[in-house]
Amino acid sequence: MAPTVLAVLIGILINNSRLSDLRAHVDSRFGDVNARFNDINTRFDEVNRRFDDMDRKMDHRFEDMKSTWRSELHRVEEVLDARLKHLEER
C-alpha cells in the first residue's frame, strides 16, 4: 500500500507543479494583453486631446470670423446710412 500512496502523492505533486506553471503562463499572457489595452487607451487619450485642441482652435477661429463680420457689417451700415442721408438731403 505504501508504494501506491507514494506514487499517487508524486502524481499529485507533479500535477500541482504543472498547474502552477500553467497559471504563471496564463497570468503572464493576461499581463501582456493588459499592457496592450493600456497602450490603446493611451492612444485614445492622445486622440481625444488632439480633438479637444482642434475644437478650441475652431471655436477661436469662428469667434474671430464673427468679430470680423460684425466690424464689416458695421462699416457697410455706416456707408448705407451716409448714402441714405445724402439722398434724403436732396
Coordinates of C-alpha atoms in Angstrom, one line a residue:
M1 CA 0.0 0.0 0.0
A2 CA 2.9 2.4 0.7
P3 CA 4.2 2.3 -2.8
T4 CA 0.7 3.1 -4.2
V5 CA 0.3 6.0 -1.9
L6 CA 3.7 7.3 -2.7
A7 CA 3.0 7.0 -6.4
V8 CA -0.3 8.9 -6.0
L9 CA 1.4 11.7 -4.0
I10 CA 4.2 12.1 -6.6
G11 CA 1.5 12.3 -9.3
I12 CA -0.4 15.0 -7.3
L13 CA 2.8 17.0 -6.7
I14 CA 3.7 16.8 -10.4
N15 CA 0.2 17.9 -11.5
N16 CA 0.3 20.7 -8.9
S17 CA 3.6 21.8 -10.4
R18 CA 2.2 21.7 -13.9
L19 CA -0.9 23.7 -12.8
S20 CA 1.3 26.3 -11.2
D21 CA 3.3 26.6 -14.4
L22 CA 0.1 26.9 -16.4
R23 CA -1.2 29.6 -14.1
A24 CA 2.0 31.5 -14.3
H25 CA 1.9 31.3 -18.1
V26 CA -1.7 32.4 -18.3
D27 CA -1.0 35.3 -15.9
S28 CA 1.9 36.5 -18.0
R29 CA -0.3 36.3 -21.1
F30 CA -3.0 38.3 -19.4
G31 CA -0.4 40.8 -18.3
D32 CA 0.6 41.2 -22.0
V33 CA -3.0 41.8 -23.0
N34 CA -3.5 44.3 -20.2
A35 CA -0.3 46.2 -21.4
R36 CA -1.7 46.3 -24.9
F37 CA -5.0 47.6 -23.7
N38 CA -3.2 50.3 -21.7
D39 CA -1.3 51.3 -24.8
I40 CA -4.5 51.5 -26.8
N41 CA -6.1 53.6 -24.0
T42 CA -3.1 55.9 -24.1
R43 CA -3.5 56.3 -27.8
F44 CA -7.2 57.1 -27.5
D45 CA -6.4 59.7 -24.8
E46 CA -4.0 61.3 -27.2
V47 CA -6.6 61.4 -30.0
N48 CA -9.1 62.9 -27.6
R49 CA -6.6 65.5 -26.6
R50 CA -6.0 66.4 -30.2
F51 CA -9.7 66.7 -31.0
D52 CA -10.1 68.9 -28.0
D53 CA -7.3 71.1 -29.2
M54 CA -8.8 71.3 -32.7
D55 CA -12.2 72.1 -31.2
R56 CA -10.7 75.0 -29.2
K57 CA -8.9 76.3 -32.3
M58 CA -12.1 76.1 -34.4
D59 CA -14.0 78.0 -31.7
H60 CA -11.4 80.7 -31.7
R61 CA -11.4 80.9 -35.5
F62 CA -15.2 81.2 -35.6
E63 CA -15.1 83.9 -32.9
D64 CA -12.5 85.8 -35.0
M65 CA -14.7 85.5 -38.1
K66 CA -17.7 86.6 -36.2
S67 CA -16.0 89.8 -35.0
T68 CA -14.6 90.4 -38.5
W69 CA -18.1 90.1 -40.0
R70 CA -19.6 92.4 -37.3
S71 CA -17.0 95.1 -38.0
E72 CA -17.5 94.8 -41.8
L73 CA -21.3 94.9 -41.4
H74 CA -21.0 97.9 -39.1
R75 CA -18.9 99.6 -41.8
V76 CA -21.4 98.8 -44.5
E77 CA -24.2 100.0 -42.3
E78 CA -22.4 103.4 -41.9
V79 CA -21.9 103.7 -45.6
L80 CA -25.6 102.9 -46.3
D81 CA -26.6 105.4 -43.6
A82 CA -24.4 108.1 -45.2
R83 CA -25.8 107.4 -48.7
L84 CA -29.4 107.4 -47.3
K85 CA -28.8 110.7 -45.5
H86 CA -27.3 112.2 -48.7
L87 CA -30.4 111.1 -50.7
E88 CA -32.7 112.5 -48.0
E89 CA -30.9 115.8 -48.2
R90 CA -31.6 116.1 -52.0

